[in-house]
Amino acid sequence: MNPKRIGTLFGKELRQGAKNFIFIYAIVTPLLLSLMVALLFGDLFSQTPRLGVVADTSSDVARALGQNSGLSVRRFASEASVRDAVARGQVEVALIFPPGFDEALRTGDEPELRQLRWGEAPLNSMIITQSALARAVGEVAGVEQQISVNPVALGDASTVSWTDHLLPMIVLMTIILGGILVPATSLVEEKQRRTLSALTIT
């Protein structure tokens, strides 16, 4: 068959298919299924915990938190500004360090540290933030880390997520829907327009 004629037919299918509900359905449905699977079983909207900090520019604790790759740290100039950011959900957790916080840690005192939390902050953000804060305070206070955590997976350590399990099914569904619905719809349209015989002869 002439490649030029094949290209002409393919271009015609693309132009006409964009106006066809079945053609759109065959393409959109797998995409919607992929999004639903990612929402239900995946981590589509998971993100780095957002932490707001109000502290002196010379604070070593604040600097250690800012260097933590597991946190997205944003500095604020005043308590009022960080309160507004927490209320709006721009940051999930806010830490307000009083002046001389680092010096009090090094001398063995117990300085007061205030924490603000966004009402919709997920639990994992709180845990990650508290762990990073404890490590930073320990480093500044000169306390040796006596505990090391080594996660151990129980059962099959090579277990994959549900998203990876269901991905082949979604790919097969895309091929099946596209391979059955789109050609069938094209043949029906050609027959309705009485151009099927001319297409077959061509």
C-alpha positions in Angstrom: 0.0 0.0 0.0 1.2 3.5 -0.7 2.6 5.2 2.4 1.2 8.5 1.3 -2.3 7.1 1.3 -1.8 5.6 4.7 -0.7 8.9 6.0 -3.7 10.6 4.5 -6.1 8.1 6.1 -4.3 8.4 9.4 -4.5 12.2 9.3 -8.2 12.0 8.5 -8.8 9.7 11.4 -7.1 12.1 13.8 -9.1 15.1 12.5 -12.4 13.3 12.6 -11.6 11.3 15.8 -11.1 14.5 17.8 -14.9 15.2 17.3 -16.0 11.6 18.1 -17.0 10.7 21.7 -15.9 7.1 21.4 -12.4 8.1 20.2 -12.1 10.5 23.1 -13.5 7.9 25.5 -10.9 5.3 24.4 -8.1 7.8 25.1 -9.4 9.6 28.2 -10.6 6.5 30.1 -7.1 5.0 30.6 -5.8 8.3 31.7 -8.6 8.7 34.3 -8.0 5.2 35.5 -4.3 5.9 35.9 -5.1 9.0 37.9 -7.5 7.1 40.2 -5.0 4.4 40.9 -2.3 6.9 41.7 -4.7 8.7 44.1 -5.9 5.6 45.8 -2.7 3.5 46.0 0.1 5.8 45.2 1.7 9.0 46.5 0.7 11.4 43.8 0.3 14.4 46.2 3.0 13.5 48.7 5.5 16.2 49.1 8.3 17.5 51.3 7.1 18.8 54.7 6.9 22.6 54.7 8.5 24.2 57.7 8.5 27.8 58.7 11.2 29.2 61.0 11.5 32.4 63.0 15.1 32.7 64.4 18.2 34.7 64.5 20.3 34.6 61.3 23.2 33.2 63.4 21.1 30.3 64.8 22.9 27.0 64.2 19.7 25.0 64.8 17.8 26.9 62.2 20.8 26.5 59.8 20.8 22.7 60.4 17.1 22.5 59.7 17.6 24.4 56.5 20.3 22.0 55.3 18.0 19.0 55.9 17.1 17.6 52.5 13.9 16.1 53.9 12.4 19.5 54.7 11.4 22.5 52.8 12.4 25.3 55.1 11.3 28.9 54.8 12.5 31.7 57.1 10.2 34.4 58.3 11.1 37.8 59.8 8.4 37.9 62.5 5.9 35.8 64.4 3.0 37.5 62.9 4.1 36.6 59.3 4.7 33.0 60.2 1.3 32.8 61.9 -0.4 34.1 58.8 1.5 31.5 56.7 0.4 28.7 58.9 -3.2 29.8 58.9 -3.1 29.9 55.1 -1.5 26.5 54.8 1.7 27.9 53.2 3.7 26.0 55.8 2.6 23.0 57.7 4.7 23.5 60.9 6.3 26.7 62.2 9.1 26.9 64.9 9.6 30.2 66.8 13.1 30.3 68.4 13.6 32.8 71.1 16.8 34.9 71.1 19.7 33.1 72.6 18.3 29.7 72.0 21.5 28.1 70.8 23.5 29.5 73.7 21.0 28.2 76.2 21.3 24.7 74.7 25.1 24.7 75.0 25.0 25.8 78.6 22.5 23.0 79.5 19.4 25.2 80.1 16.0 24.4 78.8 14.9 27.2 76.5 11.3 27.5 75.4 10.5 26.7 71.8 7.1 27.5 70.4 5.5 25.5 67.6 2.6 26.2 65.4 0.8 23.6 63.3 -1.5 23.9 60.4 -4.8 22.1 61.1 -4.6 20.0 57.9 -0.9 19.0 58.2 -0.5 15.3 57.7 0.9 13.1 60.4 4.0 12.1 58.4 5.0 15.8 58.1 4.8 16.2 61.9 6.9 13.1 62.5 9.6 14.2 59.9 9.7 17.7 61.4 10.0 16.5 65.0 12.8 14.0 64.1 14.8 16.7 62.2 14.4 19.1 65.1 15.5 16.6 67.6 18.6 15.8 65.5 19.4 19.5 65.0 19.0 20.3 68.7 21.2 17.4 69.7 24.0 18.5 67.3 24.0 22.1 68.6 23.8 21.0 72.3 26.7 18.6 71.8 24.7 15.5 72.7 25.9 12.4 70.9 23.4 10.4 68.9 23.1 7.1 70.8 20.4 5.7 68.7 20.5 4.7 65.0 17.5 3.4 63.2 17.8 0.7 60.6 14.5 0.0 58.9 13.8 -3.7 58.2 11.1 -4.7 55.7 9.1 -7.7 56.9 8.0 -10.3 54.4 9.0 -9.9 50.8 11.4 -7.0 50.7 11.0 -6.7 46.9 7.2 -6.0 47.2 6.1 -3.4 44.7 3.3 -0.9 45.1 -0.2 -1.3 43.9 0.4 1.4 41.4 3.1 -0.8 39.7 0.9 -3.9 40.0 -2.1 -2.2 38.2 0.0 -0.4 35.6 0.1 -3.4 33.2 -3.6 -3.7 33.4 -4.1 -0.1 32.5 -1.7 -0.4 29.6 -3.6 -3.5 28.3 -6.9 -1.7 28.7 -5.6 1.2 26.7 -4.5 -1.1 23.9 -7.8 -3.0 23.9 -10.0 0.1 24.0 -8.0 1.8 21.3 -7.7 -1.4 19.1 -11.4 -2.2 19.3 -13.4 1.0 19.7 -11.5 3.3 17.4 -11.4 1.1 14.3 -15.0 -0.1 14.9 -16.2 3.5 15.2 -14.3 4.5 12.0 -16.0 1.6 10.1 -19.4 2.6 11.3 -18.9 6.2 10.3 -17.6 5.2 6.9 -20.7 3.0 6.4 -23.1 5.7 7.5 -21.6 8.2 5.1 -21.6 5.6 2.3 -17.9 5.9 1.8 -16.9 2.4 3.0 -17.0 0.9 -0.5 -14.8 3.7 -1.9 -12.4 3.3 1.0 -12.2 -0.4 0.4 -11.6 0.1 -3.3 -8.9 2.6 -2.5 
